[in-house]
PDB file of C-alpha atoms in Angstrom:
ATOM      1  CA  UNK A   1      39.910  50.484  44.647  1.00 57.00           C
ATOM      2  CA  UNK A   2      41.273  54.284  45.429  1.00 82.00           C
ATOM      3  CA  UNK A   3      39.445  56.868  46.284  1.00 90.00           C
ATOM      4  CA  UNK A   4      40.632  60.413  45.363  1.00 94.00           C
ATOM      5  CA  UNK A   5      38.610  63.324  46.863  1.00 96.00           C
ATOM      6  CA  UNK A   6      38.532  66.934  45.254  1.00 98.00           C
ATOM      7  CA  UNK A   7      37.080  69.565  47.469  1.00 97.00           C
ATOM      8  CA  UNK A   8      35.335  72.700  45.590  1.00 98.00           C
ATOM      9  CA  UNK A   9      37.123  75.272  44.070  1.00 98.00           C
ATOM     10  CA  UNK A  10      34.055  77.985  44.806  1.00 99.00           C
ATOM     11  CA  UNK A  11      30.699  77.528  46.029  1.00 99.00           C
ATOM     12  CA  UNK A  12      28.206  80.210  46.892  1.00 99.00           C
ATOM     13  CA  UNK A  13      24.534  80.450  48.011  1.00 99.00           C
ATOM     14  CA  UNK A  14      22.255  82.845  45.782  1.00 99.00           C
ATOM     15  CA  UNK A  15      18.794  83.717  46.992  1.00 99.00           C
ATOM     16  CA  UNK A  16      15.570  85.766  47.116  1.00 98.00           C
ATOM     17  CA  UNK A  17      14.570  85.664  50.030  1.00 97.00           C
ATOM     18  CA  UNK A  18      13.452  88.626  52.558  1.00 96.00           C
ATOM     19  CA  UNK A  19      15.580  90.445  54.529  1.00 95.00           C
ATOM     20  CA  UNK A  20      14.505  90.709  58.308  1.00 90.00           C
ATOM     21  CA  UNK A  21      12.213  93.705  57.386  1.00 91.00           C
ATOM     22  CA  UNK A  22      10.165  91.460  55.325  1.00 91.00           C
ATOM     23  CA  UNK A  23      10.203  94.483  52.649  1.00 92.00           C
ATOM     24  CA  UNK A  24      13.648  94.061  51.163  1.00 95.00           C
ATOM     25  CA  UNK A  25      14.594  91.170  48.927  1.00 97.00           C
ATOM     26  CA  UNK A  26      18.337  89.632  49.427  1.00 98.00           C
ATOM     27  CA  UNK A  27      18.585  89.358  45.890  1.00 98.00           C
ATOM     28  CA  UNK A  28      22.151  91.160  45.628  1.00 98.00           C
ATOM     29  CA  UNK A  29      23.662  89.585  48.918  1.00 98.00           C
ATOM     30  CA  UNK A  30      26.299  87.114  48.044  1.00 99.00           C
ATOM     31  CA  UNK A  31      27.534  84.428  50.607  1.00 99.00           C
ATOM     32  CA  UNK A  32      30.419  82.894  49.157  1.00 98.00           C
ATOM     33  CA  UNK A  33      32.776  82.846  51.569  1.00 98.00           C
ATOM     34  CA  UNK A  34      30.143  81.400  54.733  1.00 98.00           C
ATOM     35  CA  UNK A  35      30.886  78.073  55.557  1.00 96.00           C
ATOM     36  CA  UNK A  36      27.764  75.984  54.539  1.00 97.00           C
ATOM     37  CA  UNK A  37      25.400  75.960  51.674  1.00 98.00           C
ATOM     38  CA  UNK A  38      21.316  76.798  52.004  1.00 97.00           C
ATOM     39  CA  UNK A  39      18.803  75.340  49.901  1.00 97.00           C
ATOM     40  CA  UNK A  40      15.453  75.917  50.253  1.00 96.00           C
ATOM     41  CA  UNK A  41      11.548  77.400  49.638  1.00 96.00           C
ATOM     42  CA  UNK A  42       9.546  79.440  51.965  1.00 95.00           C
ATOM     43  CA  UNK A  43       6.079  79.928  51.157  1.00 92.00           C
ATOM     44  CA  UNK A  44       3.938  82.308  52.723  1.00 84.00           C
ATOM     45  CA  UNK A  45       5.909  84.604  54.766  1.00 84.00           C
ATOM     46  CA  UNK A  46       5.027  87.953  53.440  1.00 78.00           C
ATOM     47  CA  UNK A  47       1.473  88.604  52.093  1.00 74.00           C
ATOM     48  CA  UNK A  48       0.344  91.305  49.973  1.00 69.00           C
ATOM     49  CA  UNK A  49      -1.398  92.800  46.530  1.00 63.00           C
ATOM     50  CA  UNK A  50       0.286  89.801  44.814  1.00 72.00           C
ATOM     51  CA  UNK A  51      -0.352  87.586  46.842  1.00 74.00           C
ATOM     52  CA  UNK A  52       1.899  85.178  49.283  1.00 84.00           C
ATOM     53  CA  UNK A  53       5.622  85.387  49.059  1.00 90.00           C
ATOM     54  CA  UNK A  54       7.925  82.508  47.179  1.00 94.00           C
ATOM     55  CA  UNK A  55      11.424  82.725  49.070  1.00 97.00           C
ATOM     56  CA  UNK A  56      13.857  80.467  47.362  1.00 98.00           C
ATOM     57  CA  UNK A  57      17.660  79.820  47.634  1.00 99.00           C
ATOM     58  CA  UNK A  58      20.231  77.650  45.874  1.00 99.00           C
ATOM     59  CA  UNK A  59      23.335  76.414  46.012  1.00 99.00           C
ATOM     60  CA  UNK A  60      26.495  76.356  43.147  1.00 99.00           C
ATOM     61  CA  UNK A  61      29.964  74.855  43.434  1.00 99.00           C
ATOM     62  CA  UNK A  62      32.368  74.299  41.295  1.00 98.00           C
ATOM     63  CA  UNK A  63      35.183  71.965  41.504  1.00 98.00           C
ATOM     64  CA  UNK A  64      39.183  71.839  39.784  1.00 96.00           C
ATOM     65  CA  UNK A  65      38.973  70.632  36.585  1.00 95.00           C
ATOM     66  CA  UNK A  66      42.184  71.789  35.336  1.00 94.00           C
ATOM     67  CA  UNK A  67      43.548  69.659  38.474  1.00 96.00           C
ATOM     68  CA  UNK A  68      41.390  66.645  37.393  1.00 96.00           C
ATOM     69  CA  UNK A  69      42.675  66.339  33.626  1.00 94.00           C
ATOM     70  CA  UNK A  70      46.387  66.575  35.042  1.00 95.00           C
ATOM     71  CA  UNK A  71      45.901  63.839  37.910  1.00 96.00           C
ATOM     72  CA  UNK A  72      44.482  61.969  34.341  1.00 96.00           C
ATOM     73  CA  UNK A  73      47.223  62.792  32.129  1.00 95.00           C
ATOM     74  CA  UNK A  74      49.963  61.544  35.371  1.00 96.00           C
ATOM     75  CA  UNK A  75      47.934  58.738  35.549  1.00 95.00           C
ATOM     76  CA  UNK A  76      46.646  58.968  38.556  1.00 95.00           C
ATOM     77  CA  UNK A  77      43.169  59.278  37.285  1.00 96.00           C
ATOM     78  CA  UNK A  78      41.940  55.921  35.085  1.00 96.00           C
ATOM     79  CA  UNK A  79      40.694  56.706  31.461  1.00 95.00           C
ATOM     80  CA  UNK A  80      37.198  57.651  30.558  1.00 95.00           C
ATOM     81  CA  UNK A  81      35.087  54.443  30.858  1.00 94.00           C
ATOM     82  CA  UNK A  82      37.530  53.355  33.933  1.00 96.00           C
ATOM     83  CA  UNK A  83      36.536  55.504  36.870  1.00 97.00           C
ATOM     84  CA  UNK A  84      33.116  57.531  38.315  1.00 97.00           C
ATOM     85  CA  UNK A  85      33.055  60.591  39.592  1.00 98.00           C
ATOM     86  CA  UNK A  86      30.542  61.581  42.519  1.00 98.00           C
ATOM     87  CA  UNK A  87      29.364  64.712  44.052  1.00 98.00           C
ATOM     88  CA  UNK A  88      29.181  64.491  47.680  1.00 98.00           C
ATOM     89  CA  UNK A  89      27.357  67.231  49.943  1.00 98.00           C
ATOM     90  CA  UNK A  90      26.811  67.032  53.961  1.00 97.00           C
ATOM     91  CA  UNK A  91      23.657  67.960  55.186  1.00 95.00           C
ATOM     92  CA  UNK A  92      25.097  70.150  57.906  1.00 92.00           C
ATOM     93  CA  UNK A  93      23.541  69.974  61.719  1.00 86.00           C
ATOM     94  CA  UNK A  94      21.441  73.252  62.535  1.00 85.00           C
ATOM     95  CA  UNK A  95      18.288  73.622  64.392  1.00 87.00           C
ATOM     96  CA  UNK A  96      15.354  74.061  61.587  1.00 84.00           C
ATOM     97  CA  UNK A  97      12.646  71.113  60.906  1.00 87.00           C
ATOM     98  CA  UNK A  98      13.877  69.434  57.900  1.00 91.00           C
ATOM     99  CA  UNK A  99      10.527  68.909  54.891  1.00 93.00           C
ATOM    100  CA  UNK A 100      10.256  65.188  53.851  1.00 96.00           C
ATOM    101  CA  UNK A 101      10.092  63.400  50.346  1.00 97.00           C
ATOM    102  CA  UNK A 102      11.860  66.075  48.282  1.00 97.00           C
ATOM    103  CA  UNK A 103      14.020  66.324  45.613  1.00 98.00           C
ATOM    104  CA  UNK A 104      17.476  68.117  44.834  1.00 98.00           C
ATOM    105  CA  UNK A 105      18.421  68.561  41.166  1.00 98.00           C
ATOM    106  CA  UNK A 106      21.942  68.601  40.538  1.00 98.00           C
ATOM    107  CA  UNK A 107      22.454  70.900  36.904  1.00 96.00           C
ATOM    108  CA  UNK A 108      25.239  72.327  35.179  1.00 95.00           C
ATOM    109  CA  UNK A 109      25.662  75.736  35.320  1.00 96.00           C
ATOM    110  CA  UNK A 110      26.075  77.102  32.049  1.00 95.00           C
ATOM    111  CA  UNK A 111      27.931  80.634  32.881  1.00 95.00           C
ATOM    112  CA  UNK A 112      31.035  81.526  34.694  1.00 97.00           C
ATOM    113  CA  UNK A 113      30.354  83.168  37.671  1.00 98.00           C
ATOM    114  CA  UNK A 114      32.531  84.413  40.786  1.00 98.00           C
ATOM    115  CA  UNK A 115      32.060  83.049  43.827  1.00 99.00           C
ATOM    116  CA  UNK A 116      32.606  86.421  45.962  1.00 98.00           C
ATOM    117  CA  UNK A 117      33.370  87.218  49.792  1.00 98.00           C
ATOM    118  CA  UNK A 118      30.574  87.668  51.900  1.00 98.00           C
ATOM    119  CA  UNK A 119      29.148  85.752  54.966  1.00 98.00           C
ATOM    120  CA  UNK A 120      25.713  87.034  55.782  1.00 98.00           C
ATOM    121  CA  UNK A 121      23.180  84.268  55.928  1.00 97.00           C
ATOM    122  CA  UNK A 122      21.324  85.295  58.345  1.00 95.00           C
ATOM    123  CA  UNK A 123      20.584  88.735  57.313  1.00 96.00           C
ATOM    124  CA  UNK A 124      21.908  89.169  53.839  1.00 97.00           C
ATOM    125  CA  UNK A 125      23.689  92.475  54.040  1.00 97.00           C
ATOM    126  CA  UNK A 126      26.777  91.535  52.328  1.00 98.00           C
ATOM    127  CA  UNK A 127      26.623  92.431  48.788  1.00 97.00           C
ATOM    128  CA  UNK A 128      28.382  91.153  45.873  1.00 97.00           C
ATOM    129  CA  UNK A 129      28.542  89.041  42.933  1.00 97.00           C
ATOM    130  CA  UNK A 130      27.584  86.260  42.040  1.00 99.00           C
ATOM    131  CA  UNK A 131      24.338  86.705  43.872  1.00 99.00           C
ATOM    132  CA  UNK A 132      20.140  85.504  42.750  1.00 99.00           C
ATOM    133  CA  UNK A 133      20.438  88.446  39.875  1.00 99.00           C
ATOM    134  CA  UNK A 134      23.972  88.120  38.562  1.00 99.00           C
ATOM    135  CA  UNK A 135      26.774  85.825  38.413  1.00 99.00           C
ATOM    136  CA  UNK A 136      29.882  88.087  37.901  1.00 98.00           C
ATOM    137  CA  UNK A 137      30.121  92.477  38.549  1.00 96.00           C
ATOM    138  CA  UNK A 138      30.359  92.058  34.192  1.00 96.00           C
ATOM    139  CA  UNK A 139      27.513  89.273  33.734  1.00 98.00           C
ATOM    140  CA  UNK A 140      23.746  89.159  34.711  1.00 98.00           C
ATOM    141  CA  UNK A 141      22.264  85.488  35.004  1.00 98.00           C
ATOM    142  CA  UNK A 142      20.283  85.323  31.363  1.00 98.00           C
ATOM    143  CA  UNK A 143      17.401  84.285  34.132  1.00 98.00           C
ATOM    144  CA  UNK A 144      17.287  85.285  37.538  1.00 98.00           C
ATOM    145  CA  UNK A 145      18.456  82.422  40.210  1.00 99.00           C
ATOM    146  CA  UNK A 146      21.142  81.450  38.037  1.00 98.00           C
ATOM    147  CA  UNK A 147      21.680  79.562  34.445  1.00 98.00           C
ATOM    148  CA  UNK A 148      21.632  75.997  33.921  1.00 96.00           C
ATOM    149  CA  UNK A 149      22.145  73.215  31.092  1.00 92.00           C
ATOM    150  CA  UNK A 150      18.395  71.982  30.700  1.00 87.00           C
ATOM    151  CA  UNK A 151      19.457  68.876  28.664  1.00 81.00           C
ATOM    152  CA  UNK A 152      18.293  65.640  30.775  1.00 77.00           C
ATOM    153  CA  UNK A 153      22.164  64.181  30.313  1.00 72.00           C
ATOM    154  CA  UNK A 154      23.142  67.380  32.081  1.00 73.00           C
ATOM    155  CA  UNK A 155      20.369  66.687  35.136  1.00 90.00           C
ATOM    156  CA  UNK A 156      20.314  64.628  37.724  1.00 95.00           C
ATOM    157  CA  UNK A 157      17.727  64.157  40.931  1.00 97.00           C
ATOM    158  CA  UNK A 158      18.512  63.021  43.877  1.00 98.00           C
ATOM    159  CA  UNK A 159      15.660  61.657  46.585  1.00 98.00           C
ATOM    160  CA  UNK A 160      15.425  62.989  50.600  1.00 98.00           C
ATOM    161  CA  UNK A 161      12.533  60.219  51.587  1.00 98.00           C
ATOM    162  CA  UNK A 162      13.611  61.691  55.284  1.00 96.00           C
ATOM    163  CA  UNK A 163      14.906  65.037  54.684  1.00 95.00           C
ATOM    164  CA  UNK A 164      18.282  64.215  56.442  1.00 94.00           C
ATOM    165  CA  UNK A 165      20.167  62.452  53.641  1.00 96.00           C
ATOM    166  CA  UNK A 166      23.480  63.299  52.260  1.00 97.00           C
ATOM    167  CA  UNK A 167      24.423  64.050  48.458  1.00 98.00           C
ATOM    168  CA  UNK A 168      25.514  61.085  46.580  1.00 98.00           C
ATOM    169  CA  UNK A 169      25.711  60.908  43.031  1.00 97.00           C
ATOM    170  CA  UNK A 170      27.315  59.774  39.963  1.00 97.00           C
ATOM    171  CA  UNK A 171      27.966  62.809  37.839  1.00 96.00           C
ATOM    172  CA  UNK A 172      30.643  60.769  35.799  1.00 96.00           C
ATOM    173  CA  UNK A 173      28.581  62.494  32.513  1.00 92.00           C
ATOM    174  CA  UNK A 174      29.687  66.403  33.594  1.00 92.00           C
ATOM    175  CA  UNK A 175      32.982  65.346  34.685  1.00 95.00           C
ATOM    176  CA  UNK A 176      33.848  64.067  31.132  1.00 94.00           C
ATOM    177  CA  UNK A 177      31.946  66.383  29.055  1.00 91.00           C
ATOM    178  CA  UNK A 178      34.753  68.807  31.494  1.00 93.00           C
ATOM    179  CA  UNK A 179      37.437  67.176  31.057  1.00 93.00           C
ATOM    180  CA  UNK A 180      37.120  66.737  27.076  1.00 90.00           C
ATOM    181  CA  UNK A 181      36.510  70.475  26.407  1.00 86.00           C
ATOM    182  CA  UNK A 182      39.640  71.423  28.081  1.00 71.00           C
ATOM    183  CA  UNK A 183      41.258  68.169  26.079  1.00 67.00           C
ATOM    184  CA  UNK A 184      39.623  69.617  22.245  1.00 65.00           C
ATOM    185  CA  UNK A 185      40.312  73.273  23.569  1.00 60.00           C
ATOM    186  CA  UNK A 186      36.905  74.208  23.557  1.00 56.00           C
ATOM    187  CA  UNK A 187      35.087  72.273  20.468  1.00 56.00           C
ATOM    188  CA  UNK A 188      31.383  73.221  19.945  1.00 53.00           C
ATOM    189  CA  UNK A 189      29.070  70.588  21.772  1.00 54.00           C
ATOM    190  CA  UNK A 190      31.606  69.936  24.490  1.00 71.00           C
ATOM    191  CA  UNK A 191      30.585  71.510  28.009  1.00 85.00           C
ATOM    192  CA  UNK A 192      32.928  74.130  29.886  1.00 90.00           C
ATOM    193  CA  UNK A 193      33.108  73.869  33.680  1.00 94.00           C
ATOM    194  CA  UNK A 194      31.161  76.101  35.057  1.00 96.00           C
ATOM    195  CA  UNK A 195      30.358  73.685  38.027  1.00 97.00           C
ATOM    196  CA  UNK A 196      27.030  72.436  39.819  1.00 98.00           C
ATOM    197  CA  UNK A 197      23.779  74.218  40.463  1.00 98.00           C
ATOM    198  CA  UNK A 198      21.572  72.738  43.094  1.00 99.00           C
ATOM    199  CA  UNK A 199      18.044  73.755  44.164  1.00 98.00           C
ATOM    200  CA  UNK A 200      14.552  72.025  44.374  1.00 98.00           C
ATOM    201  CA  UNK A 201      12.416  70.958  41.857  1.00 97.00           C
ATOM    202  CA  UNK A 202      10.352  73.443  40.170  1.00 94.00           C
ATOM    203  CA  UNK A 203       7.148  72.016  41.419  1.00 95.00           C
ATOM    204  CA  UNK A 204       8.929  72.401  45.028  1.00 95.00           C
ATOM    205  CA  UNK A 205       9.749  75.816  44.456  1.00 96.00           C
ATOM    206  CA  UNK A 206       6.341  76.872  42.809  1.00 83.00           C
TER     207      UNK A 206
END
């Protein structure tokens, strides 16, 4: 059986989380040109009148469509029903503890946003868009850390019993629900690509 492999068209890493002052919020810093993705929830960090900090940072990535429905139409791709499509992420090497036993939802994101030219991720000083607060210079995030498709169809979880595991999963449903908006040029109930949000539970990041 063939394997085709799409890499992402744009990816980015939005977050909250403190600057090294521990005053300043990153929430404008954008980091979508740095070559990994962060994920994560610090608790705790910064204490004050309302009580201990909630740091939290997510991933979104988008991937070529457009290029998918013509690799169909050439044949290259089978028909709907015929082929999955997965999502693969790397957990990339780097010198922090990993948690255990937590989860990763995949979502689709349900605005277009840009995924912007900065590379801070250490300090977050490079500002742009999209960032935690909005995902384009002419759109806001309707909620702050990004906007996502809450139907379950549109949700997936995927399980890090050892906190070292790769992404792998089937998100055949997205892929389609793609595909056939660009097919019925843009029918109501039919998702638009907007691509993949990933974070942490919201028990994880509470």
């Amino acid at each position: 059986m063939a394997i085709l492999r799409y890499t992402a068209s744009a990816d980015n890493t939005i977050t909250n989380a403190f600057e090294s002052n521990l005053v300043t919020r990153g929430t404008g810093s954008n980091m979508g040109f740095a070559d990994s993705l962060e994920i994560f929830s610090i608790y705790g960090q910064e204490s004050g009148s309302n009580g201990q900090s909630q740091e939290l940072s997510r991933a979104i990535i988008q991937f070529p469509i457009d290029q998918i429905k013509r690799d169909r139409t050439a044949g290259t791709v089978p028909a709907s029903g015929s082929v999955a499509f997965y999502l693969r992420m790397f957990n990339a090497e780097h010198p922090f503890t990993l948690p255990q036993n937590f989860t990763l939802v995949v979502a689709a994101v349900s605005q277009s946003w840009t995924e912007g030219t900065g590379l801070d991720m250490d300090n977050y000083q490079d500002i742009g868009k999209s960032n935690w607060m909005s995902a384009s210079t002419a759109n806001k995030w309707t909620a702050v850390g990004g906007d996502y498709h809450t139907a379950s169809a549109l949700n997936t979880d995927v399980q890090f019993p050892v906190g070292i595991e790769d992404i792998e999963t089937d998100v055949s449903y997205y892929v389609e629900e793609w595909i056939k908006y660009v097919d019925v040029s843009q029918a109501d109930g039919v998702t638009k690509n907007h691509g993949f949000g990933v974070r942490l539970t919201s028990s994880q990041e509470a």
